[in-house]
Structures are given as structure tokens and as C-alpha cells.
XYZ file of C-alpha atoms in Angstrom:
439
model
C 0.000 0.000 0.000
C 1.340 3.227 -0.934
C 0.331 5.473 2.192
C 1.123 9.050 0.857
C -1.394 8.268 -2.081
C -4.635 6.634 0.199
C -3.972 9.485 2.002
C -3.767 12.029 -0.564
C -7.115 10.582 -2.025
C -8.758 11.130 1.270
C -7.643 14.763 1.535
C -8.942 15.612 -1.845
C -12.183 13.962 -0.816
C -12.458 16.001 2.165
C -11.496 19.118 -0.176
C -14.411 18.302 -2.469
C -16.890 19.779 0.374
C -14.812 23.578 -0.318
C -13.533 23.576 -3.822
C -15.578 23.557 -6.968
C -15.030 19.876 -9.264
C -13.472 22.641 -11.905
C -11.087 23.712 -9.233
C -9.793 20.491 -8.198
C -9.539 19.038 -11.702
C -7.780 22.336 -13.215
C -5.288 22.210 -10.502
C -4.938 18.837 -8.440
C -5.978 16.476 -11.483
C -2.407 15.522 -12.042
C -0.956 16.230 -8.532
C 0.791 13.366 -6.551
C 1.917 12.684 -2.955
C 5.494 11.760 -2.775
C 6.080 11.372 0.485
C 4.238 11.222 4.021
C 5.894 11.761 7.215
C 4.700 12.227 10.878
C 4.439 16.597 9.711
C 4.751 16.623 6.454
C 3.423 15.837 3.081
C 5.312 16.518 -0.701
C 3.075 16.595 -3.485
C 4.356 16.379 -7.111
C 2.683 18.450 -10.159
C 4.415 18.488 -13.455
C 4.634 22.029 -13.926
C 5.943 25.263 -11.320
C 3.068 27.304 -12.725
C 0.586 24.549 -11.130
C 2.815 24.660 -8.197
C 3.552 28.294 -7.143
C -0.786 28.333 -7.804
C -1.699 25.516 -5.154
C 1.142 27.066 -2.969
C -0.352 30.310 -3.010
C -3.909 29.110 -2.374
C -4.871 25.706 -1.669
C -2.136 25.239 1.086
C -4.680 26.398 4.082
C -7.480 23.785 1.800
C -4.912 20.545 1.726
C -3.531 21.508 5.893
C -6.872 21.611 6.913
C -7.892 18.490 5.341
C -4.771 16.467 7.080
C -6.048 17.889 10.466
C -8.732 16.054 10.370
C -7.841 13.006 9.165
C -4.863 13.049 11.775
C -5.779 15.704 14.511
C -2.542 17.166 13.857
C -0.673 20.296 11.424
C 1.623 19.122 8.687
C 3.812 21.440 6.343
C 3.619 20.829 2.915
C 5.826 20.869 0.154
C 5.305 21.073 -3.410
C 7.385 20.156 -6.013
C 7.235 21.010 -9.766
C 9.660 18.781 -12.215
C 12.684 19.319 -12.353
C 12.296 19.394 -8.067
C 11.115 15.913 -7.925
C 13.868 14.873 -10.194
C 16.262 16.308 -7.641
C 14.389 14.533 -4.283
C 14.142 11.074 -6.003
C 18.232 10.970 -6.729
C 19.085 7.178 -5.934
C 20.568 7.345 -2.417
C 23.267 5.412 -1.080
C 21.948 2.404 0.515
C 25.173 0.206 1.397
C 25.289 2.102 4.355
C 23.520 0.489 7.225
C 21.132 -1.272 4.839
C 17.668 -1.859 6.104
C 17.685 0.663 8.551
C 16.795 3.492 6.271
C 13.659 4.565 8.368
C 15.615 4.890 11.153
C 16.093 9.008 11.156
C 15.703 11.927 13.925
C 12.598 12.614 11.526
C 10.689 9.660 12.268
C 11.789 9.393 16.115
C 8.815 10.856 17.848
C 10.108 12.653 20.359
C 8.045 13.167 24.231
C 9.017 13.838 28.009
C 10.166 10.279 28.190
C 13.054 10.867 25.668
C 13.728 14.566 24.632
C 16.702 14.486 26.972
C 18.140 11.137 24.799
C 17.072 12.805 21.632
C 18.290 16.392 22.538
C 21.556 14.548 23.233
C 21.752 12.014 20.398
C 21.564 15.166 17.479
C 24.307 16.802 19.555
C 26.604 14.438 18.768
C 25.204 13.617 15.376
C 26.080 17.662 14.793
C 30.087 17.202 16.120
C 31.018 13.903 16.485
C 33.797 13.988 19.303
C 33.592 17.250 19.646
C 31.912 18.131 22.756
C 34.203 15.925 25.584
C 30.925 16.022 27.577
C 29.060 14.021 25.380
C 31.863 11.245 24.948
C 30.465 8.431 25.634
C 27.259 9.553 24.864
C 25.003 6.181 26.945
C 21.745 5.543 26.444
C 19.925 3.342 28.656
C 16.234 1.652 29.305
C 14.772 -1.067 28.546
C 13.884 -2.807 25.519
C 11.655 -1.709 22.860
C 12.131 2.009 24.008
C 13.627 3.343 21.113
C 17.730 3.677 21.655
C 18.421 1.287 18.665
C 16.550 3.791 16.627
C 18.448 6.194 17.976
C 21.866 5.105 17.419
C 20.393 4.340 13.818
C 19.606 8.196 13.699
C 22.901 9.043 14.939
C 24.974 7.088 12.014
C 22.615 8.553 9.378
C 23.262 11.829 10.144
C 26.576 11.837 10.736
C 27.140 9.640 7.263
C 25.205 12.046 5.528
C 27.078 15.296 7.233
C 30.685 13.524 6.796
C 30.029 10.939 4.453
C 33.735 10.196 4.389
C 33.845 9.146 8.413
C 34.301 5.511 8.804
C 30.917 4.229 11.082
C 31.051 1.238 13.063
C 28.287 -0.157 14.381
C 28.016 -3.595 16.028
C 25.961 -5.635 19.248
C 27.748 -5.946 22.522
C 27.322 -9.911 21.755
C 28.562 -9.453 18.189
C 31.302 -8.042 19.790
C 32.146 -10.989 21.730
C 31.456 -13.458 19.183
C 33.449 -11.326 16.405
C 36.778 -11.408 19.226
C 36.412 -14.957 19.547
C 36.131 -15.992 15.653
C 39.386 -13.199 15.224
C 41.530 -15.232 17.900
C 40.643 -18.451 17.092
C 41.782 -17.589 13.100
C 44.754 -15.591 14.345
C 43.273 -12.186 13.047
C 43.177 -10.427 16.015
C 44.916 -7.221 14.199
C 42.605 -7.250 11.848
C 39.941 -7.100 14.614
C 41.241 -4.288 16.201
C 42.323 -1.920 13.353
C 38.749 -2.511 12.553
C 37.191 -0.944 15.632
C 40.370 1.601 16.621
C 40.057 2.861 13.205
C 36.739 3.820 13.413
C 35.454 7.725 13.337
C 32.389 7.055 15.101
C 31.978 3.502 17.099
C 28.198 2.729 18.077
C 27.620 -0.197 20.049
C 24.172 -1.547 20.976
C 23.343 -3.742 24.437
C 26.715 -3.106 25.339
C 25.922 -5.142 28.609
C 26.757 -8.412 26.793
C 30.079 -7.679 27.142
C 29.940 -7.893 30.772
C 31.639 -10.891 32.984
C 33.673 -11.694 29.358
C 37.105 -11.247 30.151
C 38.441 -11.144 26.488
C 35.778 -9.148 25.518
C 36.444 -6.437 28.217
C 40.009 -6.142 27.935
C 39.274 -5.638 23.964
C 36.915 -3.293 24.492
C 39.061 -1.532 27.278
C 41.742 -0.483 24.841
C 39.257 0.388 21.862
C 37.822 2.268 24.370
C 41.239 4.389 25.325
C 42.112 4.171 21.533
C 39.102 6.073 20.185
C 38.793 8.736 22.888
C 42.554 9.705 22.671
C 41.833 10.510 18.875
C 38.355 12.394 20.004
C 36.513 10.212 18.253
C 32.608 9.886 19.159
C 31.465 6.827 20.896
C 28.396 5.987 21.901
C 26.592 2.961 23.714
C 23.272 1.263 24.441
C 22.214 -0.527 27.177
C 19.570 -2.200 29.636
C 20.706 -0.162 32.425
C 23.490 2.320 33.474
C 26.762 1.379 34.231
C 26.588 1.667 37.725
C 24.273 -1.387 37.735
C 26.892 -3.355 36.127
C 27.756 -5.769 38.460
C 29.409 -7.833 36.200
C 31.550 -4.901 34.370
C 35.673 -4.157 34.960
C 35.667 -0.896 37.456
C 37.770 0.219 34.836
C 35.193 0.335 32.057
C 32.796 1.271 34.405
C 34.524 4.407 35.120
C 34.998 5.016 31.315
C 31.563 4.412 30.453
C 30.533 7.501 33.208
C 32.544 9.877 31.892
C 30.759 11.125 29.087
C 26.864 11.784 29.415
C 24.763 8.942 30.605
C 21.177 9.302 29.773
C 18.054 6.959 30.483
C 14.715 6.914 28.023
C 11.663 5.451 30.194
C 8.591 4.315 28.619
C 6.474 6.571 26.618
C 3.333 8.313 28.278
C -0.313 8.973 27.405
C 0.871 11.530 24.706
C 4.093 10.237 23.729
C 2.167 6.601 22.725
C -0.622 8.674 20.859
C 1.881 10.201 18.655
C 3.972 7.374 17.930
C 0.377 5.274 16.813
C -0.669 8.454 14.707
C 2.970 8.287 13.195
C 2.940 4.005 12.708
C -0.775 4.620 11.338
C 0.084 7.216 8.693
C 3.334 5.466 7.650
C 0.239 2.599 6.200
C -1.940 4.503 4.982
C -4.298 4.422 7.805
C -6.543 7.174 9.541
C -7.532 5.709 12.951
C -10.683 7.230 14.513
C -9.648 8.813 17.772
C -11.220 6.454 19.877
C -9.525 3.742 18.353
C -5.998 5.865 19.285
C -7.183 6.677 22.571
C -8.077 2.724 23.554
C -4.923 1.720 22.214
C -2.934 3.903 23.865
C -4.478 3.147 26.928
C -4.117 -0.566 26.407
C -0.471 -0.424 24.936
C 1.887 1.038 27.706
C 5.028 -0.842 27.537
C 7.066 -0.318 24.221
C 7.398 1.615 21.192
C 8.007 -1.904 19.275
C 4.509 -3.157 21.247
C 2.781 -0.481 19.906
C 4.119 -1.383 16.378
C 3.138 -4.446 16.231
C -0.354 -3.633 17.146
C -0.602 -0.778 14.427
C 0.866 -3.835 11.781
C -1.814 -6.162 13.315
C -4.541 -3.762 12.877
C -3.530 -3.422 8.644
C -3.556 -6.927 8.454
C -6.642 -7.821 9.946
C -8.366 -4.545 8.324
C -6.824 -5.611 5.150
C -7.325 -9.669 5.227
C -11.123 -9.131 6.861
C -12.089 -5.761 4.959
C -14.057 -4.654 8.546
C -13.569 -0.806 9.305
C -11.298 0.466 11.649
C -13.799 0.965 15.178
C -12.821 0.116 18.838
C -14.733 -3.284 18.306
C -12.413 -4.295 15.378
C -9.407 -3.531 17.293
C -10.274 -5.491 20.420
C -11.010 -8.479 18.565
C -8.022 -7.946 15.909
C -5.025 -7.052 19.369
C -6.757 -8.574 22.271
C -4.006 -11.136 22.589
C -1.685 -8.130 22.985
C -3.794 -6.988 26.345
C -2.881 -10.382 27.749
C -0.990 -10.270 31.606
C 2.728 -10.550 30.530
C 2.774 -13.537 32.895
C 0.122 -15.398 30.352
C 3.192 -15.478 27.957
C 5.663 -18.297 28.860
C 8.765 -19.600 27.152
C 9.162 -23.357 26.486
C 12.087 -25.263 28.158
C 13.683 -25.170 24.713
C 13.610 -21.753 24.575
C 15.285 -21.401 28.122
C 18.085 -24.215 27.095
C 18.793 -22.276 23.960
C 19.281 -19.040 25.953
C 21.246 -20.368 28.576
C 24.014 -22.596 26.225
C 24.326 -19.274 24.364
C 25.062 -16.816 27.109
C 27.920 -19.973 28.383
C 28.515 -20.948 24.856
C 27.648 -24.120 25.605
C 25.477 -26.448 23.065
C 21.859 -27.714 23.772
C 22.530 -31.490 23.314
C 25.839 -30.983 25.984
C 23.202 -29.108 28.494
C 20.797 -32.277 28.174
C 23.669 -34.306 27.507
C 25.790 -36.359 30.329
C 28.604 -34.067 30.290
C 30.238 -33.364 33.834
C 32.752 -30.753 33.287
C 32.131 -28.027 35.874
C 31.297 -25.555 33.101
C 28.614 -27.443 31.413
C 27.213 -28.838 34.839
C 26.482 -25.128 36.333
C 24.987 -23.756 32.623
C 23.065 -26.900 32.790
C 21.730 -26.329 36.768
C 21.112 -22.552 35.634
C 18.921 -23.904 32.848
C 16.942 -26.150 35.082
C 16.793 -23.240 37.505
C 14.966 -20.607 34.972
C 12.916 -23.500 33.684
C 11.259 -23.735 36.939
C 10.921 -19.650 37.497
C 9.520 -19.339 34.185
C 7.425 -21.660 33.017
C 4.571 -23.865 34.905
C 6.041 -27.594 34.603
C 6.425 -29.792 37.305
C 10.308 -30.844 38.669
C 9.544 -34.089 36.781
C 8.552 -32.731 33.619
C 12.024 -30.528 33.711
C 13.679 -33.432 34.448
C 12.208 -34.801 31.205
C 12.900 -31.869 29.055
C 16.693 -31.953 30.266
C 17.289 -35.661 28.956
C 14.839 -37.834 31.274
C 16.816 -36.789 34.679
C 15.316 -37.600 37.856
C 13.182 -34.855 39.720
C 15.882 -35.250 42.881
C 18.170 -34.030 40.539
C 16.487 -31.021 39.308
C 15.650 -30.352 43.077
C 19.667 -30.163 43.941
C 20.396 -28.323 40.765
C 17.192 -25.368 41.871
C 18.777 -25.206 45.345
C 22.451 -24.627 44.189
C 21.299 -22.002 42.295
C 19.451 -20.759 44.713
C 22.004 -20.148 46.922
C 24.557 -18.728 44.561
C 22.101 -15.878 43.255
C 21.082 -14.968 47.228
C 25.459 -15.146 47.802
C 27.037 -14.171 44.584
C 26.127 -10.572 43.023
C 27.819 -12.027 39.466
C 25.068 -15.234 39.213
C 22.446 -12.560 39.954
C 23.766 -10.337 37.109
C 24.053 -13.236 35.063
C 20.730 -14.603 35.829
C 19.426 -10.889 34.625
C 20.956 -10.712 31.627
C 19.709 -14.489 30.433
C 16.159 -12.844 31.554
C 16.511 -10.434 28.753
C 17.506 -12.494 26.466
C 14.590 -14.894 26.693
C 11.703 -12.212 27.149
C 13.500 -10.608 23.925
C 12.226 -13.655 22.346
C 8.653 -12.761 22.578
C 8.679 -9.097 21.839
């Protein structure tokens, strides 16, 4: 569906009520909509006489229109020719592919995150520059919208300095990367890679936490790239401070700069970001259909964007019309108690044997070595705290071991989370991983 075009077809129909038929088709009969953003709309018409007319008096005709489809002002831009041949230039899209909608444009910005965003087009303006804003560090939980910023970040900056060497990469990318660079003897490679960078961007930079390799690596990338003044900025679950797990050392570094948290949206912050997922398809949602699900949807940004995308689907694969009924019916498995949502004991073993690098069938396997053993207790341990099966039925999902077994495995674990800060980071940060499954 091509949303600036349903929506331009609605605004003209609303425009019929004002303008003669003879108006319209002397003037509009040939206009297209480009583009549609969360305050803007480019329309197209093949000559600039059409355009400097329609600019000069249709403008208040076409904004009026858009707020009331979307209860909201846009700015509008119209482009003859030789303009649009000029805004539809190929652009470069080796850069970052896929994350092209990822700008400061489309960020909607509310109390929960002006400070991030503020922040985040600082550096974007002069990267490195301001030594207060080096390491810029972004933190919240998931689904609040600091990939998308980082995103932002590297657009900009590629598009301001589009010579400046951008890295970005995930804190267990990272880790993985290191290991595959040691094991193959590359390690120079690895690190002229990351040192060399202009601007280094890492996401869930937690993951690097309780890996010695990975820490010392980063450690000296770290000094590397703010000797030269060159921007850095992370994401994470939570600050630094709340790094149990972390070097002191890279704890210190990562406090230097400007640590900054983004908490989930509010009322108005979620109504904007649905009006802005809604006319990105080509949708006009009543208002009580944005008011119920922004009352409904509290948690994430990515929550509420998958309910928006459910909505199309079921208004497009159904053909009902868009009312507060529809929507229950279409996202009431979205309203569901978090708790209602449980991961399999699959899911869990997976998790776990990646976070110790550890394979599923050694986990269920008979394997004794003291590493495999405690990822294998920790798995049996988060089987039991998140899902509903008995200590028998773990015992059967781990390789048909007895429920006594299971039992001593929950209590050693037990006691090294209530003694050992580190198993209670780690414990965390397998947590995230597994709900991340069922975002």
C-alpha cells in the first residue's frame, strides 16, 4: 500500500466539500503525494506554474484536510519537475542497509526521551567534539527506542561527513566477532577494525559484561578512540553503575561522558507514535480507536508497532472498518498479563548454552565438566521460574533426569544468586535475552 497516495485521495475527498469539481480538476488532477511523514506531506505536479498556484492558495485547503484526518498540522511541500527529479536521486543504501527509516525525523520525540534525543543530534552535529558528550550512553529497557536512535545518529553523521568511517556492532557481536578473530589468528585485523573507526556505536553493550576477552578488547578500543576524540556511543539495559558484572575500569569510562536513560512513553508520547505508525500505512484511525490503544499499549514503542501492523492486516485480510470493536477483537491477545506469555524449556536451554557458549545437546547431555554442569543447573533453575512444569517434567525436558536431581540443581542455584552478586547479574541478563524472544 502506498500510504502518501490513500492518504492524498482522502484529503482531496475532504477538499471536495470547499472547492468547486473545476477547481480540483484544473489544478490537483495531475498532482501526486510523494512522500508522508509524521508533519509533512510533498506533493508532485508536473509544472511550477501549477505549483507556485496551489502554494499560493490551496495550502490552508490541503492543511486543513490532514487535520482532520490526523488531529494534527503538517507542512507541505510542493514540487514542480525538475524538483522531484532532484528529491528522487538514488541514495546510497550500502550504508547500514535496512535501517533506512531509522532518522531523527521519524523518532517521535516526548518527556520520556527529549533528553536522549536532545543529546543524540548533539553528537550527530560534532562527532567527538563536545568531551561532555563522549560516551554519549543511552539506557532503558527494551523496545524504548535507543536502537533507533543510534540508527539516527549514524545517518546523520554519514550524511554530514560521508567520508567518516561508522562502526556499528551488538555488545554480543562483539564478543562473538573477538572470539572468531583469535581463534583464526586475526586479532589485528579485529582491532584496526574498531580503533580505526570515526564514530563507534555499540548496541546492548551489557553483553560484554563478565567476558574477560571481551572487556580487555573493548578496554583499549575504548582508550584508543577517545585519545583521537573520536565519538562513541553505547546502548544498554541499564546504566553502568548497575553493572555488576563490568571491569571498574570500564565502568569508570563508560561515566565519563553523558549517561542518559529513556523510560517508557506516556499517554501523549504513545498517541503520537500510533498516529505516526498509522500514517506510515496509509491508515486514519478514529480517535477512539488511538485513545483505547494507547491506553491498552503502555510498555514499548516496538509493542505499539506491532499492534498498528496487526490492525492493517486484519483490516486488510477481513475488509471490517477500523472501530474500537475491530481492534479489540483484531489485538486482544496483545492486552494479555505478561505472565500469560511463557517460554518453552527449549527456549530457556537455547538461551542459557548461548550466554555460556555451551550447546543444547551438551546441556541435556551427560557431560560433567564443571562448566557445562552449572549452565546446565542454571537452565533447570529458569525453567522452573519461568514456566509452569512440574520438577519431573524438567527433568524430562533436560534428557529424562530424575526430579531429585532437578531439586539439587534449583537449590544450588538458589544459593549462589542470594550469595554471589555475578550469578544474579548473570541470571538478569539471560532474563533479557529470553523475554527478547517474545517481543
Amino acid at each position: 500500500m502506498n500510504s502518501a497516495a490513500e492518504i492524498w485521495r482522502k484529503v482531496l475527498t475532504l477538499m471536495e466539500g470547499e472547492l468547486t469539481s473545476t477547481t480540483l480538476s484544473t489544478w490537483f488532477d495531475d498532482a501526486e503525494a510523494l512522500s508522508l511523514t509524521t508533519d509533512a506531506l510533498t506533493l508532485y505536479t508536473p509544472t511550477a506554474f501549477k505549483r507556485d498556484i496551489i502554494v499560493s492558495r490551496y495550502l490552508p485547503n490541503i492543511q486543513k484536510a490532514l487535520r482532520e484526518l490526523f488531529s494534527a498540522d503538517f507542512q507541505i511541500k510542493v514540487l514542480a519537475e525538475e524538483e522531484k527529479a532532484s528529491l528522487t536521486q538514488p541514495t546510497d543504501s550500502s550504508f547500514l542497509p535496512g535501517t533506512e527509516a531509522y532518522t531523527f525525523d521519524t523518532f517521535v520525540v516526548g518527556s520520556s526521551n527529549r533528553f536522549a534525543y536532545s543529546a543524540a543530534q548533539a553528537v550527530a552535529e560534532a562527532p567527538g567534539k563536545p568531551k561532555g558528550y563522549n560516551p554519549l550512553f543511552i539506557y532503558g529497557e527494551s523496545g524504548l527506542g535507543k536502537t533507533h536512535l543510534l540508527y539516527a545518529i549514524a545517518h546523520a553523521i554519514h550524511a554530514k561527513f560521508p567520508d567518516y568511517r561508522i562502526v556499528y556492532i551488538k555488545g554480543d557481536a562483539f564478543t562473538n566477532e573477538l572470539s572468531n578473530a583469535i581463534r583464526e589468528g586475526k586479532n589485528e585485523e579485529f582491532r584496526n577494525k574498531y580503533r580505526s573507526a570515526n564514530v563507534f556505536l555499540m548496541d546492548d553493550v551489557q553483553f560484554i559484561a563478565g567476558r574477560p576477552a571481551s572487556q580487555e578488547e573493548m578496554f583499549h578500543t575504548f582508550n584508543a578512540l577517545y585519545e583521537s576524540q573520536r565519538q562513541i556511543v553505547f546502548t544498554a539495559d541499564r546504566p553502568p553503575r548497575e553493572m555488576l558484572r563490568l571491569d571498574d575500569r570500564l565502568r569508570t569510562r563508560f561515566e565519563w561522558g553523558l549517561p542518559i536513560d529513556v523510560q517508557p512513553p506516556d499517554y501523549e508520547t504513545r498517541l503520537a507514535i500510533i498516529k505516526n505508525k498509522a500514517i506510515q500505512r496509509g491508515m486514519d484511525l478514529p480517535d477512539p480507536v488511538l485513545s483505547y490503544i494507547a491506553d491498552n499499549i503502555t510498555a514499548n514503542v516496538r509493542q505499539i508497532e506491532g499492534t498498528v501492523n496487526k490492525i492493517l492486516a486484519f483490516q486488510e485480510l477481513m475488509g471490517a472498518q477500523v472501530d474500537t470493536e475491530t481492534v479489540t477483537r483484531a489485538v486482544r491477545d496483545m492486552f494479555k498479563d505478561k505472565t500469560e506469555f511463557l517460554p518453552s524449556a527449549d527456549v530457556i536451554i537455547e538461551e542459557v548454552g548461548k550466554f555460556y557458549n555451551i550447546t543444547v545437546s551438551d546441556i541435556k547431555g551427560q557431560t560433567r565438566t564443571k562448566e557445562i554442569v552449572l549452565a546446565r543447573q542454571v537452565a533447570m533453575y529458569e525453567t522452573r521460574r519461568l514456566t509452569n512444569l512440574s520438577l519431573p517434567e524438567i527433568g524430562l525436558a533436560f534428557g529424562g533426569r530424575d526430579h531429585t536431581t532437578v531439586m539439587h540443581s534449583l537449590k544450588r542455584v538458589e544459593g549462589l544468586v542470594k550469595s554471589s552478586p555475578e550469578m544474579s547479574e548473570i541470571i538478569k541478563d539471560i532474563n533479557a535475552n529470553i523475554n527478547a524472544r517474545y517481543e
